[in-house]
MMTF fields as JSON, N, C-alpha, C and O atoms, coordinates in Angstrom:
{
  "mmtfVersion": "1.0.0",
  "mmtfProducer": "UNKNOWN",
  "numBonds": 423,
  "numAtoms": 424,
  "numGroups": 106,
  "numChains": 1,
  "numModels": 1,
  "chainsPerModel": [1],
  "groupsPerChain": [106],
  "chainIdList": ["A"],
  "bondAtomList": [4, 2, 8, 6, 12, 10, 16, 14, 20, 18, 24, 22, 28, 26, 32, 30, 36, 34, 40, 38, 44, 42, 48, 46, 52, 50, 56, 54, 60, 58, 64, 62, 68, 66, 72, 70, 76, 74, 80, 78, 84, 82, 88, 86, 92, 90, 96, 94, 100, 98, 104, 102, 108, 106, 112, 110, 116, 114, 120, 118, 124, 122, 128, 126, 132, 130, 136, 134, 140, 138, 144, 142, 148, 146, 152, 150, 156, 154, 160, 158, 164, 162, 168, 166, 172, 170, 176, 174, 180, 178, 184, 182, 188, 186, 192, 190, 196, 194, 200, 198, 204, 202, 208, 206, 212, 210, 216, 214, 220, 218, 224, 222, 228, 226, 232, 230, 236, 234, 240, 238, 244, 242, 248, 246, 252, 250, 256, 254, 260, 258, 264, 262, 268, 266, 272, 270, 276, 274, 280, 278, 284, 282, 288, 286, 292, 290, 296, 294, 300, 298, 304, 302, 308, 306, 312, 310, 316, 314, 320, 318, 324, 322, 328, 326, 332, 330, 336, 334, 340, 338, 344, 342, 348, 346, 352, 350, 356, 354, 360, 358, 364, 362, 368, 366, 372, 370, 376, 374, 380, 378, 384, 382, 388, 386, 392, 390, 396, 394, 400, 398, 404, 402, 408, 406, 412, 410, 416, 414, 420, 418],
  "bondOrderList": [1, 1, 1, 1, 1, 1, 1, 1, 1, 1, 1, 1, 1, 1, 1, 1, 1, 1, 1, 1, 1, 1, 1, 1, 1, 1, 1, 1, 1, 1, 1, 1, 1, 1, 1, 1, 1, 1, 1, 1, 1, 1, 1, 1, 1, 1, 1, 1, 1, 1, 1, 1, 1, 1, 1, 1, 1, 1, 1, 1, 1, 1, 1, 1, 1, 1, 1, 1, 1, 1, 1, 1, 1, 1, 1, 1, 1, 1, 1, 1, 1, 1, 1, 1, 1, 1, 1, 1, 1, 1, 1, 1, 1, 1, 1, 1, 1, 1, 1, 1, 1, 1, 1, 1, 1],
  "groupList": [{"groupName": "MET", "atomNameList": ["N", "CA", "C", "O"], "elementList": ["N", "C", "C", "O"], "formalChargeList": [0, 0, 0, 0], "bondAtomList": [1, 0, 2, 1, 3, 2], "bondOrderList": [1, 1, 2], "singleLetterCode": "M", "chemCompType": "L-PEPTIDE LINKING"}, {"groupName": "PRO", "atomNameList": ["N", "CA", "C", "O"], "elementList": ["N", "C", "C", "O"], "formalChargeList": [0, 0, 0, 0], "bondAtomList": [1, 0, 2, 1, 3, 2], "bondOrderList": [1, 1, 2], "singleLetterCode": "P", "chemCompType": "L-PEPTIDE LINKING"}, {"groupName": "ASN", "atomNameList": ["N", "CA", "C", "O"], "elementList": ["N", "C", "C", "O"], "formalChargeList": [0, 0, 0, 0], "bondAtomList": [1, 0, 2, 1, 3, 2], "bondOrderList": [1, 1, 2], "singleLetterCode": "N", "chemCompType": "L-PEPTIDE LINKING"}, {"groupName": "ALA", "atomNameList": ["N", "CA", "C", "O"], "elementList": ["N", "C", "C", "O"], "formalChargeList": [0, 0, 0, 0], "bondAtomList": [1, 0, 2, 1, 3, 2], "bondOrderList": [1, 1, 2], "singleLetterCode": "A", "chemCompType": "L-PEPTIDE LINKING"}, {"groupName": "GLY", "atomNameList": ["N", "CA", "C", "O"], "elementList": ["N", "C", "C", "O"], "formalChargeList": [0, 0, 0, 0], "bondAtomList": [1, 0, 2, 1, 3, 2], "bondOrderList": [1, 1, 2], "singleLetterCode": "G", "chemCompType": "PEPTIDE LINKING"}, {"groupName": "ASP", "atomNameList": ["N", "CA", "C", "O"], "elementList": ["N", "C", "C", "O"], "formalChargeList": [0, 0, 0, 0], "bondAtomList": [1, 0, 2, 1, 3, 2], "bondOrderList": [1, 1, 2], "singleLetterCode": "D", "chemCompType": "L-PEPTIDE LINKING"}, {"groupName": "VAL", "atomNameList": ["N", "CA", "C", "O"], "elementList": ["N", "C", "C", "O"], "formalChargeList": [0, 0, 0, 0], "bondAtomList": [1, 0, 2, 1, 3, 2], "bondOrderList": [1, 1, 2], "singleLetterCode": "V", "chemCompType": "L-PEPTIDE LINKING"}, {"groupName": "TYR", "atomNameList": ["N", "CA", "C", "O"], "elementList": ["N", "C", "C", "O"], "formalChargeList": [0, 0, 0, 0], "bondAtomList": [1, 0, 2, 1, 3, 2], "bondOrderList": [1, 1, 2], "singleLetterCode": "Y", "chemCompType": "L-PEPTIDE LINKING"}, {"groupName": "LEU", "atomNameList": ["N", "CA", "C", "O"], "elementList": ["N", "C", "C", "O"], "formalChargeList": [0, 0, 0, 0], "bondAtomList": [1, 0, 2, 1, 3, 2], "bondOrderList": [1, 1, 2], "singleLetterCode": "L", "chemCompType": "L-PEPTIDE LINKING"}, {"groupName": "CYS", "atomNameList": ["N", "CA", "C", "O"], "elementList": ["N", "C", "C", "O"], "formalChargeList": [0, 0, 0, 0], "bondAtomList": [1, 0, 2, 1, 3, 2], "bondOrderList": [1, 1, 2], "singleLetterCode": "C", "chemCompType": "L-PEPTIDE LINKING"}, {"groupName": "GLU", "atomNameList": ["N", "CA", "C", "O"], "elementList": ["N", "C", "C", "O"], "formalChargeList": [0, 0, 0, 0], "bondAtomList": [1, 0, 2, 1, 3, 2], "bondOrderList": [1, 1, 2], "singleLetterCode": "E", "chemCompType": "L-PEPTIDE LINKING"}, {"groupName": "GLN", "atomNameList": ["N", "CA", "C", "O"], "elementList": ["N", "C", "C", "O"], "formalChargeList": [0, 0, 0, 0], "bondAtomList": [1, 0, 2, 1, 3, 2], "bondOrderList": [1, 1, 2], "singleLetterCode": "Q", "chemCompType": "L-PEPTIDE LINKING"}, {"groupName": "SER", "atomNameList": ["N", "CA", "C", "O"], "elementList": ["N", "C", "C", "O"], "formalChargeList": [0, 0, 0, 0], "bondAtomList": [1, 0, 2, 1, 3, 2], "bondOrderList": [1, 1, 2], "singleLetterCode": "S", "chemCompType": "L-PEPTIDE LINKING"}, {"groupName": "ARG", "atomNameList": ["N", "CA", "C", "O"], "elementList": ["N", "C", "C", "O"], "formalChargeList": [0, 0, 0, 0], "bondAtomList": [1, 0, 2, 1, 3, 2], "bondOrderList": [1, 1, 2], "singleLetterCode": "R", "chemCompType": "L-PEPTIDE LINKING"}, {"groupName": "LYS", "atomNameList": ["N", "CA", "C", "O"], "elementList": ["N", "C", "C", "O"], "formalChargeList": [0, 0, 0, 0], "bondAtomList": [1, 0, 2, 1, 3, 2], "bondOrderList": [1, 1, 2], "singleLetterCode": "K", "chemCompType": "L-PEPTIDE LINKING"}, {"groupName": "THR", "atomNameList": ["N", "CA", "C", "O"], "elementList": ["N", "C", "C", "O"], "formalChargeList": [0, 0, 0, 0], "bondAtomList": [1, 0, 2, 1, 3, 2], "bondOrderList": [1, 1, 2], "singleLetterCode": "T", "chemCompType": "L-PEPTIDE LINKING"}, {"groupName": "ILE", "atomNameList": ["N", "CA", "C", "O"], "elementList": ["N", "C", "C", "O"], "formalChargeList": [0, 0, 0, 0], "bondAtomList": [1, 0, 2, 1, 3, 2], "bondOrderList": [1, 1, 2], "singleLetterCode": "I", "chemCompType": "L-PEPTIDE LINKING"}, {"groupName": "PHE", "atomNameList": ["N", "CA", "C", "O"], "elementList": ["N", "C", "C", "O"], "formalChargeList": [0, 0, 0, 0], "bondAtomList": [1, 0, 2, 1, 3, 2], "bondOrderList": [1, 1, 2], "singleLetterCode": "F", "chemCompType": "L-PEPTIDE LINKING"}, {"groupName": "HIS", "atomNameList": ["N", "CA", "C", "O"], "elementList": ["N", "C", "C", "O"], "formalChargeList": [0, 0, 0, 0], "bondAtomList": [1, 0, 2, 1, 3, 2], "bondOrderList": [1, 1, 2], "singleLetterCode": "H", "chemCompType": "L-PEPTIDE LINKING"}],
  "groupTypeList": [0, 1, 2, 3, 4, 5, 1, 2, 6, 7, 8, 6, 8, 5, 9, 6, 10, 11, 12, 13, 9, 3, 13, 13, 10, 3, 5, 3, 4, 14, 15, 5, 8, 10, 15, 6, 6, 13, 5, 8, 0, 12, 4, 11, 7, 14, 5, 1, 11, 13, 6, 16, 3, 17, 2, 15, 17, 10, 18, 13, 3, 3, 5, 6, 12, 10, 5, 6, 3, 13, 10, 16, 13, 13, 9, 15, 5, 3, 3, 8, 10, 5, 8, 12, 12, 12, 16, 10, 5, 17, 6, 6, 13, 18, 3, 4, 13, 4, 11, 11, 8, 2, 8, 13, 8, 6],
  "groupIdList": [1, 2, 3, 4, 5, 6, 7, 8, 9, 10, 11, 12, 13, 14, 15, 16, 17, 18, 19, 20, 21, 22, 23, 24, 25, 26, 27, 28, 29, 30, 31, 32, 33, 34, 35, 36, 37, 38, 39, 40, 41, 42, 43, 44, 45, 46, 47, 48, 49, 50, 51, 52, 53, 54, 55, 56, 57, 58, 59, 60, 61, 62, 63, 64, 65, 66, 67, 68, 69, 70, 71, 72, 73, 74, 75, 76, 77, 78, 79, 80, 81, 82, 83, 84, 85, 86, 87, 88, 89, 90, 91, 92, 93, 94, 95, 96, 97, 98, 99, 100, 101, 102, 103, 104, 105, 106],
  "secStructList": [7, 7, 7, 6, 6, 7, 7, 3, 3, 3, 3, 3, 3, 3, 3, 3, 3, 6, 6, 3, 3, 3, 3, 7, 7, 7, 7, 4, 4, 4, 7, 1, 2, 2, 2, 2, 2, 2, 2, 2, 2, 6, 6, 7, 7, 1, 1, 3, 3, 3, 3, 3, 3, 3, 3, 6, 6, 6, 6, 3, 3, 3, 3, 7, 2, 2, 2, 2, 2, 2, 2, 2, 2, 2, 2, 2, 2, 2, 6, 6, 7, 7, 7, 7, 2, 2, 2, 2, 2, 2, 2, 2, 2, 2, 2, 7, 7, 7, 7, 7, 7, 7, 7, 7, 7, 7],
  "xCoordList": [-19.34, -18.927, -17.61, -17.485, -16.628, -15.367, -15.57, -16.604, -14.588, -14.615, -14.947, -14.255, -15.993, -16.429, -15.371, -15.345, -14.495, -13.46, -12.248, -11.412, -12.136, -10.993, -11.519, -12.141, -11.277, -11.802, -11.025, -11.336, -10.024, -9.183, -9.735, -10.329, -9.52, -9.798, -8.435, -7.658, -8.133, -6.819, -6.943, -7.767, -6.109, -6.095, -4.681, -3.699, -4.597, -3.317, -3.049, -3.9, -1.852, -1.4, -0.722, 0.305, -1.303, -0.84, -0.421, -1.11, 0.686, 1.151, 0.793, 1.191, 0.04, -0.331, 0.637, 0.754, 1.321, 2.387, 3.475, 3.232, 4.661, 5.759, 5.426, 5.81, 4.73, 4.475, 3.049, 2.649, 2.284, 0.886, 0.533, 0.35, 0.441, 0.054, -1.239, -1.464, -2.071, -3.345, -3.849, -3.445, -4.723, -5.381, -6.452, -7.171, -6.551, -7.554, -8.895, -8.962, -9.945, -11.274, -11.488, -11.036, -12.186, -12.461, -13.844, -14.272, -14.527, -15.8, -15.546, -14.586, -16.376, -16.179, -16.062, -15.367, -16.714, -16.65, -15.382, -15.165, -14.544, -13.312, -12.078, -11.085, -12.137, -10.993, -10.376, -9.618, -10.707, -10.115, -8.733, -8.41, -7.933, -6.55, -6.44, -5.611, -7.246, -7.162, -7.426, -6.74, -8.427, -8.751, -7.627, -7.27, -7.071, -5.978, -4.768, -4.152, -4.417, -3.284, -3.566, -2.698, -4.761, -5.129, -5.076, -4.579, -5.591, -5.575, -4.143, -3.816, -3.3, -1.898, -1.225, -0.507, -1.459, -0.824, -1.317, -0.585, -2.546, -3.098, -2.841, -3.317, -2.086, -1.715, -2.764, -2.772, -3.654, -4.708, -4.179, -4.885, -2.927, -2.34, -1.164, -0.427, -0.994, 0.083, 1.441, 2.379, 1.558, 2.817, 2.531, 2.661, 2.142, 1.785, 2.975, 4.083, 2.727, 3.788, 3.656, 4.645, 2.468, 2.234, 0.841, -0.058, 0.692, -0.625, -0.822, 0.005, -1.93, -2.236, -3.466, -4.47, -3.37, -4.504, -5.111, -4.414, -6.401, -7.137, -7.999, -8.864, -7.765, -8.597, -9.717, -9.503, -10.901, -12.022, -12.577, -13.254, -12.307, -12.793, -11.866, -12.321, -10.573, -9.595, -9.114, -8.303, -9.598, -9.262, -7.749, -7.161, -7.132, -5.696, -5.4, -6.199, -4.237, -3.801, -2.35, -1.6, -1.961, -0.579, -0.183, -1.003, 1.082, 1.642, 1.94, 2.791, 1.253, 1.427, 2.071, 1.928, 2.773, 3.372, 4.321, 4.299, 5.152, 6.096, 5.358, 5.726, 4.333, 3.559, 2.887, 2.877, 2.333, 1.662, 2.678, 2.412, 3.826, 4.871, 5.335, 5.545, 5.493, 5.897, 4.814, 5.12, 3.559, 2.454, 2.41, 2.174, 2.635, 2.677, 3.808, 3.632, 4.965, 6.095, 5.768, 6.082, 5.144, 4.779, 3.817, 3.968, 2.838, 1.858, 2.514, 2.236, 3.373, 4.023, 5.006, 5.125, 5.707, 6.618, 5.851, 6.263, 4.738, 3.935, 3.371, 3.249, 3.03, 2.478, 3.567, 3.277, 4.838, 5.981, 5.844, 6.151, 5.38, 5.206, 6.232, 6.737, 6.53, 7.38, 6.503, 5.302, 7.122, 6.412, 6.141, 7.003, 4.947, 4.658, 5.444, 5.804, 5.705, 6.484, 5.789, 6.455, 4.457, 3.723, 3.868, 3.637, 4.237, 4.317, 5.734, 5.993, 6.641, 7.996, 8.69, 9.301, 8.608, 9.241, 8.684, 9.437, 7.371, 6.74, 7.284, 7.648, 7.338, 7.796, 9.267, 9.634, 10.108, 11.531, 11.742, 12.56, 11.015, 11.158, 10.77, 11.397, 9.745, 9.23, 9.667, 9.668, 10.03, 10.406, 11.802, 12.251, 12.486, 13.818, 13.776, 12.708, 14.92, 15.009, 14.806, 15.358, 14.033, 13.78, 14.971, 15.801, 15.039, 16.108, 15.653, 14.539, 16.51, 16.209, 16.292, 17.294, 15.264, 15.295, 16.109, 15.941, 16.984, 17.774, 17.098, 17.12, 16.503, 15.813, 16.678, 17.27, 16.732, 17.497, 16.62, 15.518, 17.107, 16.373, 16.636, 17.77, 15.597, 15.721, 15.739, 15.839],
  "yCoordList": [1.419, 1.728, 1.009, -0.173, 1.685, 1.05, -0.114, -0.211, -0.988, -2.147, -1.723, -0.88, -2.299, -1.917, -2.225, -1.575, -3.207, -3.557, -2.65, -2.679, -1.862, -0.967, 0.448, 0.736, 1.338, 2.692, 3.566, 4.746, 2.997, 3.773, 3.797, 2.832, 4.923, 5.09, 5.279, 6.128, 4.497, 4.524, 5.178, 4.78, 6.189, 6.876, 6.862, 6.95, 6.751, 6.671, 7.986, 8.492, 8.535, 9.698, 9.154, 8.479, 9.452, 8.898, 10.035, 11.052, 9.871, 10.886, 10.443, 9.372, 11.284, 10.981, 11.624, 11.199, 12.638, 13.299, 13.639, 13.603, 13.966, 14.276, 15.36, 15.264, 16.37, 17.503, 17.531, 18.509, 16.477, 16.493, 15.226, 14.163, 15.349, 14.231, 14.595, 15.751, 13.606, 13.854, 12.557, 11.461, 12.717, 11.541, 11.148, 11.999, 9.887, 9.425, 9.272, 8.896, 9.56, 9.347, 7.861, 7.033, 7.538, 6.137, 6.021, 6.887, 4.964, 4.657, 4.436, 3.757, 4.99, 4.877, 3.419, 3.127, 2.523, 1.11, 0.43, -0.746, 1.148, 0.561, 1.292, 1.409, 1.778, 2.476, 1.689, 2.238, 0.404, -0.441, -0.891, -0.833, -1.333, -1.691, -2.81, -2.727, -3.837, -4.97, -4.534, -4.973, -3.667, -3.2, -2.331, -2.454, -1.46, -0.598, -1.439, -1.189, -2.438, -3.318, -4.061, -4.134, -4.61, -5.345, -4.428, -4.828, -3.196, -2.256, -1.858, -1.743, -1.651, -1.339, -2.502, -2.296, -3.715, -4.887, -5.159, -5.717, -4.77, -5.051, -3.929, -3.984, -2.906, -1.849, -0.78, -0.123, -0.583, 0.423, 1.854, 2.802, 2.01, 3.343, 3.49, 2.535, 4.701, 4.959, 5.053, 4.362, 5.895, 6.11, 6.422, 7.572, 5.413, 5.661, 6.181, 5.653, 7.226, 7.84, 7.519, 7.191, 7.61, 7.395, 6.818, 6.979, 6.137, 5.702, 6.342, 6.196, 7.047, 7.738, 7.082, 6.852, 6.784, 6.234, 7.351, 8.022, 7.54, 8.52, 7.753, 6.971, 7.974, 7.361, 8.344, 9.378, 8.007, 8.939, 9.053, 10.032, 8.074, 8.143, 8.964, 9.699, 8.835, 9.528, 10.841, 11.543, 11.177, 12.437, 12.579, 13.599, 11.546, 11.627, 10.915, 10.126, 11.221, 10.614, 10.186, 10.752, 9.185, 8.704, 8.181, 7.627, 8.365, 7.8, 6.332, 6.022, 5.435, 3.995, 3.333, 2.128, 4.123, 3.617, 2.452, 1.466, 2.549, 1.472, 0.18, -0.893, 0.274, -0.913, -1.54, -2.761, -0.706, -1.197, -1.846, -2.907, -1.218, -1.777, -3.138, -4.064, -3.256, -4.548, -5.611, -6.78, -5.203, -6.147, -6.606, -7.782, -5.686, -6.059, -7.046, -8.045, -6.767, -7.687, -9.055, -10.087, -9.068, -10.333, -11.131, -12.343, -10.446, -11.119, -11.694, -12.831, -10.921, -11.408, -12.536, -13.492, -12.425, -13.505, -14.79, -15.872, -14.67, -15.846, -16.52, -17.744, -15.727, -16.265, -16.601, -17.037, -16.393, -16.618, -15.831, -16.33, -14.598, -13.706, -12.587, -12.247, -12.023, -10.841, -9.61, -9.638, -8.538, -7.264, -6.762, -6.86, -6.225, -5.644, -4.352, -3.725, -3.961, -2.743, -1.507, -0.545, -1.518, -0.35, -0.15, 0.956, -1.171, -1.056, -1.246, -0.957, -1.722, -2.013, -0.782, -0.879, 0.364, 1.579, 1.959, 2.34, 1.856, 2.173, 1.266, 1.745, -0.017, -0.975, -0.753, -0.75, -0.567, -0.339, 0.963, 1.013, 2.007, 3.309, 3.242, 3.895, 2.458, 2.461, 1.26, 1.34, 0.174, -1.017, -1.518, -2.53, -0.823, -1.25, -2.41, -2.908, -2.813, -3.955, -5.235, -5.402, -6.112, -7.392, -8.307, -8.16, -9.241, -10.227, -11.358, -11.865, -11.737, -12.853, -14.137, -14.386, -14.947, -16.215, -17.214, -17.348, -17.908, -18.941, -20.274, -20.785, -20.828, -22.1, -23.209, -23.07, -24.297, -25.442, -26.226, -26.644, -26.423, -27.192, -28.676, -29.093, -29.446, -30.88, -31.614, -32.84],
  "zCoordList": [3.654, 5.009, 5.295, 4.975, 5.886, 6.222, 7.178, 7.839, 7.248, 8.116, 9.549, 10.12, 10.128, 11.47, 12.526, 13.571, 12.275, 13.234, 13.17, 14.073, 12.144, 11.962, 11.761, 10.738, 12.729, 12.608, 11.626, 11.466, 10.974, 10.064, 8.645, 8.164, 8.002, 6.582, 5.936, 6.373, 4.899, 4.252, 2.88, 2.057, 2.652, 1.369, 0.8, 1.537, -0.511, -1.202, -1.919, -2.651, -1.702, -2.449, -3.702, -3.622, -4.852, -6.121, -7.046, -7.133, -7.725, -8.673, -10.08, -10.536, -10.75, -12.134, -13.108, -14.257, -12.647, -13.406, -12.399, -11.192, -12.872, -11.97, -10.967, -9.802, -11.394, -10.51, -9.967, -9.334, -10.206, -9.78, -9.017, -9.609, -7.707, -6.858, -6.148, -5.788, -5.955, -5.278, -4.673, -5.06, -3.732, -3.18, -4.176, -4.699, -4.428, -5.38, -4.69, -3.52, -5.408, -4.852, -4.647, -5.439, -3.567, -3.272, -2.658, -1.895, -2.99, -2.371, -0.878, -0.513, -0.029, 1.421, 1.863, 2.836, 1.179, 1.523, 1.059, 1.352, 0.342, -0.195, 0.31, -0.408, 1.531, 2.104, 3.263, 4.062, 3.343, 4.374, 3.922, 2.736, 4.858, 4.574, 3.54, 2.633, 3.657, 2.727, 1.291, 0.368, 1.104, -0.244, -0.8, -1.971, 0.026, -0.426, -0.815, -1.851, 0.004, -0.329, -1.626, -2.495, -1.768, -2.988, -4.219, -5.271, -4.081, -5.208, -5.581, -6.763, -4.58, -4.86, -5.587, -6.566, -5.108, -5.712, -7.128, -7.946, -7.416, -8.752, -9.749, -10.883, -9.331, -10.262, -10.464, -11.505, -9.499, -9.627, -9.534, -9.878, -9.066, -8.907, -9.858, -10.104, -10.393, -11.352, -10.669, -11.066, -9.654, -8.956, -7.487, -7.068, -6.697, -5.297, -4.506, -4.601, -3.724, -2.929, -1.449, -0.795, -0.928, 0.502, 0.717, -0.108, 1.86, 2.322, 3.694, 4.594, 3.828, 5.071, 5.695, 5.022, 6.995, 7.738, 8.573, 9.335, 8.423, 9.214, 10.206, 9.809, 11.493, 12.516, 12.82, 13.453, 12.364, 12.461, 13.871, 14.183, 14.734, 16.107, 16.995, 17.871, 16.763, 17.607, 16.989, 17.593, 15.801, 15.122, 14.926, 15.284, 14.354, 14.077, 12.758, 12.253, 12.231, 10.974, 11.116, 11.912, 10.339, 10.385, 9.015, 8.284, 8.681, 7.457, 7.74, 8.575, 7.058, 7.273, 6.053, 5.845, 5.256, 4.019, 4.276, 3.538, 5.308, 5.584, 5.944, 5.467, 6.773, 7.15, 5.928, 5.777, 5.069, 3.865, 2.921, 2.355, 2.755, 1.888, 2.408, 1.625, 3.714, 4.299, 4.111, 3.879, 4.211, 3.997, 2.543, 2.269, 1.616, 0.196, -0.042, -0.739, 0.536, 0.375, 0.984, 0.391, 2.156, 2.804, 1.912, 1.752, 1.341, 0.478, -0.778, -1.159, -1.413, -2.64, -2.322, -3.089, -1.196, -0.804, -0.514, -0.93, 0.198, 0.541, -0.706, -0.753, -1.706, -2.951, -3.961, -5.075, -3.564, -4.453, -5.751, -6.833, -5.62, -6.767, -6.701, -5.631, -7.859, -7.915, -7.739, -8.009, -7.284, -7.201, -8.607, -9.48, -8.834, -10.142, -10.283, -9.287, -11.508, -11.743, -11.193, -10.81, -11.146, -10.667, -9.161, -8.673, -8.421, -6.969, -6.429, -5.261, -7.259, -6.793, -6.2, -5.136, -6.865, -6.347, -4.978, -4.082, -4.818, -3.537, -2.432, -1.357, -2.689, -1.676, -1.341, -0.166, -2.344, -2.105, -1.331, -0.413, -1.693, -1.033, 0.442, 1.275, 0.77, 2.139, 2.977, 4.205, 2.352, 3.127, 2.774, 3.312, 1.882, 1.491, 0.511, 0.152, 0.101, -0.819, -0.03, 1.057, -0.569, 0.096, -0.034, -0.931, 0.864, 0.778, -0.128, 0.0, -1.026, -1.901, -1.101, -0.431, -1.161, -0.456, -1.246, -2.458, -0.565, -1.201, -0.939, 0.18, -1.973, -1.842, -2.424, -3.495, -1.696, -2.161, -3.123, -2.769, -4.334, -5.317, -5.103, -4.863, -5.191, -4.958, -6.266, -6.285]
}
């Protein structure tokens, strides 16, 4: 069952071949935002194109790819990790290129 605090179901449009994109099947209990972000970051998708949020209570859907891309960038920046190659194109396409942090070495 999706997160009771979030009425949204998140699905990823993933391309397995250049001309073949589809939404991947997902267990209903694993369609919450945190799981989708974690799966994207861990390379569970071959070529993610979009993330769509379906609000089942209000009967509407929205493309939340930019929000998800920004969250992935925030998570990797906070952990001082680089984006994996499987997700870098998605993040750049939807959130732009990140700014390199200039850290002063002591």
